[in-house]
Tab-separated table of C-alpha atoms in Angstrom:
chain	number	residue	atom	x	y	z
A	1	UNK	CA	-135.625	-61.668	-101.644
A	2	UNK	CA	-133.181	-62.088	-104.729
A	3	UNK	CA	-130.545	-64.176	-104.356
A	4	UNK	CA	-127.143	-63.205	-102.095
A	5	UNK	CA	-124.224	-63.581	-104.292
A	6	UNK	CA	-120.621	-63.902	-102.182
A	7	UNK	CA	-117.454	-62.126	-103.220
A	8	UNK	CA	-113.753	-61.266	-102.177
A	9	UNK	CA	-113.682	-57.402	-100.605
A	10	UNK	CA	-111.634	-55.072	-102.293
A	11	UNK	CA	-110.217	-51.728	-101.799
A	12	UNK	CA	-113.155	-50.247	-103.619
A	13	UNK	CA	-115.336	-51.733	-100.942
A	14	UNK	CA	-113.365	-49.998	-98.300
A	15	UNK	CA	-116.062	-46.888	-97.839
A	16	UNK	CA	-119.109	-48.351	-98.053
A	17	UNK	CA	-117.486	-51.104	-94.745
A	18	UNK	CA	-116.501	-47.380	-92.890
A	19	UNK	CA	-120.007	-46.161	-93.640
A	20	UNK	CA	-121.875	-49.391	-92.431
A	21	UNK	CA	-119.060	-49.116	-89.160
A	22	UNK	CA	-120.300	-46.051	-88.145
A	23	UNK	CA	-123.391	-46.540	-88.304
A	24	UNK	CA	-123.191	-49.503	-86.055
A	25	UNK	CA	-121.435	-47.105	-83.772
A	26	UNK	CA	-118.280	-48.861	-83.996
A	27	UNK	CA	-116.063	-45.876	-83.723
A	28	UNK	CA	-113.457	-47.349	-86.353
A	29	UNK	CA	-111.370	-44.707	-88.843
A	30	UNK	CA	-111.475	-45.282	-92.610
A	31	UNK	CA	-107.997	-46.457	-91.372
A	32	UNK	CA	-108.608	-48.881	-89.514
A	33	UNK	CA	-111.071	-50.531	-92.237
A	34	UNK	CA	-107.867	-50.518	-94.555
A	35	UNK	CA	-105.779	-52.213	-91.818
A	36	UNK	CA	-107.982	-55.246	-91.437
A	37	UNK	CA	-107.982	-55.607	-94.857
A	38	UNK	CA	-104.836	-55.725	-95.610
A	39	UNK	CA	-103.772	-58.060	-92.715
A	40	UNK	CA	-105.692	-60.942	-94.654
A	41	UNK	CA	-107.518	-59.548	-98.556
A	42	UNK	CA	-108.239	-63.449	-98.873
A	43	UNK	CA	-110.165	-63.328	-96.049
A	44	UNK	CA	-113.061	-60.454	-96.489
A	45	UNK	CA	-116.333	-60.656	-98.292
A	46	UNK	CA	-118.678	-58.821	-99.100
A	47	UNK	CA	-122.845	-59.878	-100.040
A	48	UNK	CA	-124.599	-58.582	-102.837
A	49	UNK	CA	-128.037	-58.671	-103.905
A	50	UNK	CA	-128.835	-57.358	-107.294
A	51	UNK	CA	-124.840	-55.983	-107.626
A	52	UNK	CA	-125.500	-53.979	-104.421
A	53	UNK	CA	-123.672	-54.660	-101.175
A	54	UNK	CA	-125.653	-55.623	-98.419
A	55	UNK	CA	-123.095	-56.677	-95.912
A	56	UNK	CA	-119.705	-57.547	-95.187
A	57	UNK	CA	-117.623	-60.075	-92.957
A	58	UNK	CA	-113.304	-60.046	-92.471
A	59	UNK	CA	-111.451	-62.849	-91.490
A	60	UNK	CA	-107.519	-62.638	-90.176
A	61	UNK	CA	-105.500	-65.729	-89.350
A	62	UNK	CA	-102.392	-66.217	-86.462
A	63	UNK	CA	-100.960	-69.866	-87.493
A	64	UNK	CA	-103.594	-71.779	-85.693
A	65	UNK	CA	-106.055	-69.266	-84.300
A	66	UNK	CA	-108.427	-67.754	-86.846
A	67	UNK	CA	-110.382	-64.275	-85.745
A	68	UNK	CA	-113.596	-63.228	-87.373
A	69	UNK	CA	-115.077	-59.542	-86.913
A	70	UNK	CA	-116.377	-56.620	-88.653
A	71	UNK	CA	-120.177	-58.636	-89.629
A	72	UNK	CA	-122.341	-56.283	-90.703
A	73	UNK	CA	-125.667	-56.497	-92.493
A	74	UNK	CA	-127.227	-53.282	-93.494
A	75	UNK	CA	-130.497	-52.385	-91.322
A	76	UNK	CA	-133.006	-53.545	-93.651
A	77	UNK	CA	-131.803	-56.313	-94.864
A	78	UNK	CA	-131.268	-58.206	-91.563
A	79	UNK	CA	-132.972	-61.489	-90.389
A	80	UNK	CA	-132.804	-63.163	-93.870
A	81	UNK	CA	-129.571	-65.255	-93.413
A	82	UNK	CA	-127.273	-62.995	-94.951
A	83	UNK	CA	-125.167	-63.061	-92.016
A	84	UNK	CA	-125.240	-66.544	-91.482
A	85	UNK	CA	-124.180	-66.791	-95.361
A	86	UNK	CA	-121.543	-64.801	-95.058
A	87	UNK	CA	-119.901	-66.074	-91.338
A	88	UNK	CA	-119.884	-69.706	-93.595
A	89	UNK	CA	-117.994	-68.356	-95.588
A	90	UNK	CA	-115.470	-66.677	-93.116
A	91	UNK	CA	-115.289	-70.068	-91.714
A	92	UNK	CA	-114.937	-71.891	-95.170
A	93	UNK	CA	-111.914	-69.776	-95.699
A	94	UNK	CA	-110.487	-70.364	-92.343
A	95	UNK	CA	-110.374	-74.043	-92.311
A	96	UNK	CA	-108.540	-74.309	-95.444
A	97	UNK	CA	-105.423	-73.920	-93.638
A	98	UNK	CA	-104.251	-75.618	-90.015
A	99	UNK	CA	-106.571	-73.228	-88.332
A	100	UNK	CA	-107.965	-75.148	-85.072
A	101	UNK	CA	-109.589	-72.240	-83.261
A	102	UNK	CA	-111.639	-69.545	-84.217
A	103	UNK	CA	-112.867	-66.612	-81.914
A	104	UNK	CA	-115.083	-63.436	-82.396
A	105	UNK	CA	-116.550	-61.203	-79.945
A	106	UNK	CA	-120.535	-61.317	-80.426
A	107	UNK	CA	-122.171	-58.170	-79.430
A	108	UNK	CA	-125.702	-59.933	-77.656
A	109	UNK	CA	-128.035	-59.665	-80.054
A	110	UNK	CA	-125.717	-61.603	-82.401
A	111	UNK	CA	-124.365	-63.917	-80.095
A	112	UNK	CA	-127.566	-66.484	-80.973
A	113	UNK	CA	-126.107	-65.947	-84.548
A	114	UNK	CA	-122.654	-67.195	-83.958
A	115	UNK	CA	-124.128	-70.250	-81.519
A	116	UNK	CA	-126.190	-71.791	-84.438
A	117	UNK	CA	-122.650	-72.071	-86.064
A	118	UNK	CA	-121.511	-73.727	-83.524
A	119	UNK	CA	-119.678	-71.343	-81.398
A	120	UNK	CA	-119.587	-70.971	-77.524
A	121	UNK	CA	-118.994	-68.597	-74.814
A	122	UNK	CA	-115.697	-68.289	-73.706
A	123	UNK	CA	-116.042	-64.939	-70.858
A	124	UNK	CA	-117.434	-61.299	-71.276
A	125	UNK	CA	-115.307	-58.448	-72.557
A	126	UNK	CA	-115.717	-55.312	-71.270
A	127	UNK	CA	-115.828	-51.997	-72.910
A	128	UNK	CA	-114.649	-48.734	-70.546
A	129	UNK	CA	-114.381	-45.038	-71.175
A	130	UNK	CA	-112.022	-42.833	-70.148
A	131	UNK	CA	-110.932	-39.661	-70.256
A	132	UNK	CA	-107.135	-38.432	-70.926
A	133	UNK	CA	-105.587	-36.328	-68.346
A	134	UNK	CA	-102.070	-36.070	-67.076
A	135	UNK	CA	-100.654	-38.782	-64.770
A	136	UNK	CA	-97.959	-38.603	-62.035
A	137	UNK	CA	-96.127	-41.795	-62.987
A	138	UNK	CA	-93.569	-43.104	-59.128
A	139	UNK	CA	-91.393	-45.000	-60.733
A	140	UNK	CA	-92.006	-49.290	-60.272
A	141	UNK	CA	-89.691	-51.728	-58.348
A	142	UNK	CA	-89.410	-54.059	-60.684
A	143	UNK	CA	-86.257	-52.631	-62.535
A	144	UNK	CA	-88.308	-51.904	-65.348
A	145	UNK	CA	-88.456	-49.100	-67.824
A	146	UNK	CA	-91.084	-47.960	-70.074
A	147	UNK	CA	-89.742	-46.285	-73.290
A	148	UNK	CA	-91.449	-45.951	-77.093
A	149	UNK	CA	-90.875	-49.030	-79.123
A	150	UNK	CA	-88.454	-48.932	-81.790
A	151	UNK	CA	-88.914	-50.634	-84.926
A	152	UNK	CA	-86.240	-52.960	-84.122
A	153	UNK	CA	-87.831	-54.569	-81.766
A	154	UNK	CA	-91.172	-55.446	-82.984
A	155	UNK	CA	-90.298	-58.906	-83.615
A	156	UNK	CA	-89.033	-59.447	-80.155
A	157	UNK	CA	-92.511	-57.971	-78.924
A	158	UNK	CA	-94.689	-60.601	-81.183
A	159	UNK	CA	-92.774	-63.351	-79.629
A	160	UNK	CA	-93.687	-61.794	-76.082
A	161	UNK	CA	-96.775	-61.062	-77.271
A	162	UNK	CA	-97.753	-65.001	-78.379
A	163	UNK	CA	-97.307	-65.749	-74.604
A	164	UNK	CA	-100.554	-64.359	-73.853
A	165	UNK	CA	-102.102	-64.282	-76.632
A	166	UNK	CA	-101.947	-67.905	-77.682
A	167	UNK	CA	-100.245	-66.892	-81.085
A	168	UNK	CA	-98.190	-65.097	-83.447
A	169	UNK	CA	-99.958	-61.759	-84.718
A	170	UNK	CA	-97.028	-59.747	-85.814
A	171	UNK	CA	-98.690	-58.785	-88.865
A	172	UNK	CA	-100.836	-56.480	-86.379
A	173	UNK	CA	-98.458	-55.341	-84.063
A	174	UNK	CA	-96.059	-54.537	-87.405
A	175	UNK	CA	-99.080	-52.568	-89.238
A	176	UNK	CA	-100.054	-50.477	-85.954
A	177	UNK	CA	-96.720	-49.870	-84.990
A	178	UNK	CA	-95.962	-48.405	-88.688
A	179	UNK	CA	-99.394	-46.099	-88.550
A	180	UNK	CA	-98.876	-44.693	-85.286
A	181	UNK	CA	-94.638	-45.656	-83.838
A	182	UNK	CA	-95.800	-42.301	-81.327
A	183	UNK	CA	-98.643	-44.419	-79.491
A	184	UNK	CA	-96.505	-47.750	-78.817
A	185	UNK	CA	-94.794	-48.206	-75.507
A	186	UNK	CA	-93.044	-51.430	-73.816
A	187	UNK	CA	-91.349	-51.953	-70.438
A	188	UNK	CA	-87.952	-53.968	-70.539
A	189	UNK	CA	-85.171	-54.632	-68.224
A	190	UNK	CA	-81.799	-56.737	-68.845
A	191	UNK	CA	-84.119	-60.149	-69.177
A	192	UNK	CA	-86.296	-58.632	-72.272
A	193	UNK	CA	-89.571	-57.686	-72.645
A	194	UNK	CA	-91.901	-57.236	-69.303
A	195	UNK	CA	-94.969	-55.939	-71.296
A	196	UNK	CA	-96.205	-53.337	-73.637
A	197	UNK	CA	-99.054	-50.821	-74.800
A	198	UNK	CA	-100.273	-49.679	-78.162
A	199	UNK	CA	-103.260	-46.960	-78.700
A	200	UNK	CA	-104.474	-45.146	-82.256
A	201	UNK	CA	-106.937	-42.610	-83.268
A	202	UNK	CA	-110.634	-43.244	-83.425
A	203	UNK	CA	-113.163	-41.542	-84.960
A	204	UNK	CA	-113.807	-40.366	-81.953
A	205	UNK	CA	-110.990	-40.142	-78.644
A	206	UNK	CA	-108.389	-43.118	-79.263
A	207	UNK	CA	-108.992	-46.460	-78.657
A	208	UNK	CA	-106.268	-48.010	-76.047
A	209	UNK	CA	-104.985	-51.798	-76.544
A	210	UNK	CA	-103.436	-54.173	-77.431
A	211	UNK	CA	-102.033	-53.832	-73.544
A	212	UNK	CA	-100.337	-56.965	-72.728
A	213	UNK	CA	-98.126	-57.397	-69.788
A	214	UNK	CA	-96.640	-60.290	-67.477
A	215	UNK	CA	-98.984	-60.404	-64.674
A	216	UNK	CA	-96.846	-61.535	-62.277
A	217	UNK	CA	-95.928	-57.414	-62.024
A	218	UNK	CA	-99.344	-55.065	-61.866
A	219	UNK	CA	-97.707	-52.082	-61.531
A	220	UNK	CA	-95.823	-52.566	-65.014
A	221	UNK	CA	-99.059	-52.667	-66.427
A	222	UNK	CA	-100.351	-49.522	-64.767
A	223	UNK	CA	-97.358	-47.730	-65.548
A	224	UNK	CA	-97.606	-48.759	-69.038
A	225	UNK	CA	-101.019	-47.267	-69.230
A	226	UNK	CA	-100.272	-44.082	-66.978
A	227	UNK	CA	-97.711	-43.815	-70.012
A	228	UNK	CA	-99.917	-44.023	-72.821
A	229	UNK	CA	-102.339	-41.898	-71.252
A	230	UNK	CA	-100.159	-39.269	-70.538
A	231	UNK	CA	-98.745	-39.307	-74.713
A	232	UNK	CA	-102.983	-38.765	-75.719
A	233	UNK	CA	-104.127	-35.259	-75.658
A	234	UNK	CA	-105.699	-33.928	-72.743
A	235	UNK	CA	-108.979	-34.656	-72.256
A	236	UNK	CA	-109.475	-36.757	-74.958
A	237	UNK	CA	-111.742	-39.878	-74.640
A	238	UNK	CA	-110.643	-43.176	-74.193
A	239	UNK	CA	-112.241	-46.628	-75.111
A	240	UNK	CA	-110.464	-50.231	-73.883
A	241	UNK	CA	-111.891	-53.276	-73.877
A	242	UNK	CA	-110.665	-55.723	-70.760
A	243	UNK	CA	-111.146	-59.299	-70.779
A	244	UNK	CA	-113.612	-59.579	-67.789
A	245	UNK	CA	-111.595	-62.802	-66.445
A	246	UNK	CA	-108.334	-60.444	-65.929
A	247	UNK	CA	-108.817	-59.031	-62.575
A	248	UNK	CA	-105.799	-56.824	-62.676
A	249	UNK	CA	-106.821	-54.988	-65.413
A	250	UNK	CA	-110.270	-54.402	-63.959
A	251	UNK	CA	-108.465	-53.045	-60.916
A	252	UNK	CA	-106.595	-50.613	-62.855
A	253	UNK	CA	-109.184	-49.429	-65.323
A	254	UNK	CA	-111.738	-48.848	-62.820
A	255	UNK	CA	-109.175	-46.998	-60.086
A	256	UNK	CA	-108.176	-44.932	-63.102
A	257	UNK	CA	-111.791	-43.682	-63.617
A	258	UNK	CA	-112.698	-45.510	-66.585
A	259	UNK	CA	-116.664	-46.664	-66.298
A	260	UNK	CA	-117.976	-49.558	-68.056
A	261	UNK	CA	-120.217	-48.810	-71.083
A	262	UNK	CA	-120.928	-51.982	-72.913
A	263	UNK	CA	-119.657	-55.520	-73.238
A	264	UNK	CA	-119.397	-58.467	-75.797
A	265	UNK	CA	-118.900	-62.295	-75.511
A	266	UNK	CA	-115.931	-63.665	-76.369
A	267	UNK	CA	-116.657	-67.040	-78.421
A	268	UNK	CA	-114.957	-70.026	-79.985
A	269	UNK	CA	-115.235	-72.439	-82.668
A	270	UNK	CA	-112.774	-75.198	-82.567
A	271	UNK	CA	-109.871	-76.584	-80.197
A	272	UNK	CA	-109.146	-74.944	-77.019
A	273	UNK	CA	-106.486	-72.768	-77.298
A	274	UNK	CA	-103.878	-73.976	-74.966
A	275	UNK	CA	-100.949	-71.804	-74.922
A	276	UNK	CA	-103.751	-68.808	-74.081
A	277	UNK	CA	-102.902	-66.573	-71.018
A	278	UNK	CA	-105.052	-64.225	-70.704
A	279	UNK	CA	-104.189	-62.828	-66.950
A	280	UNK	CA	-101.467	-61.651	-69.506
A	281	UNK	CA	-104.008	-59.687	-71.228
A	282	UNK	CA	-104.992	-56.178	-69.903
A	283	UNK	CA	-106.553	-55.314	-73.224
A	284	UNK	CA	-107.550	-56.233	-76.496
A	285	UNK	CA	-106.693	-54.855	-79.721
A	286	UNK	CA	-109.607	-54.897	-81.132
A	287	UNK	CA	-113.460	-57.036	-81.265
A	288	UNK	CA	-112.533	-57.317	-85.028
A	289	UNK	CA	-108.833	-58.854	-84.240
A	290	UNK	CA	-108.219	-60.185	-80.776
């Protein structure tokens, strides 16, 4: 095989990344390509052989927790370190700045992949489907409310959102909320913030998170998703993925209907990430993202 020559993506790459998406069955919009890349340009490559892409790799970093996603080597060309090459070079970029922790989600038959490079299981993410179909939402008793997010307030949510999350990612929650402000929901009384959902388009259905939420009160969480459900056209599929550790969400998901289709490992390179709550976290935004 010729040599695999390394460079930055670039909006010209955009296509051939949706292409090689769907045909990994990823479900992602030419939209959604665009959005990871501009969350982080520095941080995408692409690998060439002979001036043709082969593959392609996207980094995105929160402070000190670095996310790696959307690996892809075409078909043929697998099995002949191209990946490996270019996850180096995700992780090359990474550590230049105070990055301590980096996480993926490894689909199974990658998983080995990401190991080699020192990575190591953290839990199982699930993937459910779901279809959309109008909800009777009885009102919680936590003196919450859940109304659409306002722009205003988007700051407010990252800082909420960090809780949980174990850092900052308000260059997400900013992008998504500016793409689709009719898809973004939180629940608030006179104390702030109580929790919050955010859903988009796929290529197919919409794809439902992030959904994070204080777990001390389930039914804001359900109510939040009743809520989001309810704003989707009806009978329109649905795809979440739950961390498998968050029991709450499980509950909901699966008393909502949604069955379990798939799942990935959620994996680490790096420092533990301490400030991490994930019975905060009913779903995530994204295997690409966190």
């Amino acid at each position: 095989m010729e040599s695999v020559h390394i460079r930055k993506f670039s909006e010209d790459d955009i296509d051939f990344a949706h292409r090689m998406n769907l045909e990994e069955g990823w479900n992602n919009t030419r939209a959604d390509i665009k959005r990871m890349f501009n969350y982080e340009p520095e941080g995408c490559f692409i690998a060439e052989i002979s001036g043709k892409a082969a593959g392609h790799v996207f980094s995105v970093g929160y402070g000190r927790l670095g996310w790696i996603g959307f690996l892809i080597v075409r078909e043929k060309l697998r099995k002949k370190g191209i990946g490996t090459q270019l996850m180096r070079k995700a992780v090359e970029y990474l550590s230049a700045f105070e990055i301590k922790s980096i996480r993926l989600e490894a689909e199974r038959r990658a998983a080995e992949l990401y190991r080699r490079l020192g990575f190591v299981d953290e839990y199982y993410s699930l993937r459910f489907e779901g279809v959309s179909e109008r909800m009777s939402i009885t009102p919680n008793r936590s003196n919450c409310r859940v109304v659409p997010l306002e722009w205003e307030r988007v700051e407010e949510l990252a800082e909420f959102d960090s809780q949980y999350f174990g850092a900052n990612r308000i260059k997400v929650l900013t992008a998504l909320y500016q793409d689709d402000p009719q898809y973004c929901f939180i629940s608030h009384n006179q104390s702030g913030i109580a929790g919050y959902i955010i859903c988009r388009q796929a290529e197919t259905g919409y794809r439902v998170g992030p959904w994070v939420c204080d777990p001390k009160n389930e039914m804001v969480a359900l109510e939040l998703l009743m809520t989001c459900v309810n704003r989707v056209e009806h009978g329109q599929k649905l795809y979440i993925g739950v961390p498998a550790v968050n029991e709450a969400a499980m509950n909901i998901v699966q008393n909502l209907n949604f069955q379990q289709y798939s799942k990935s490992i959620r994996m680490v390179l790096g420092q533990e990430i301490k400030n991490e709550h994930v019975n905060g976290v009913f779903a995530i935004g994204g295997p690409e993202k966190g």
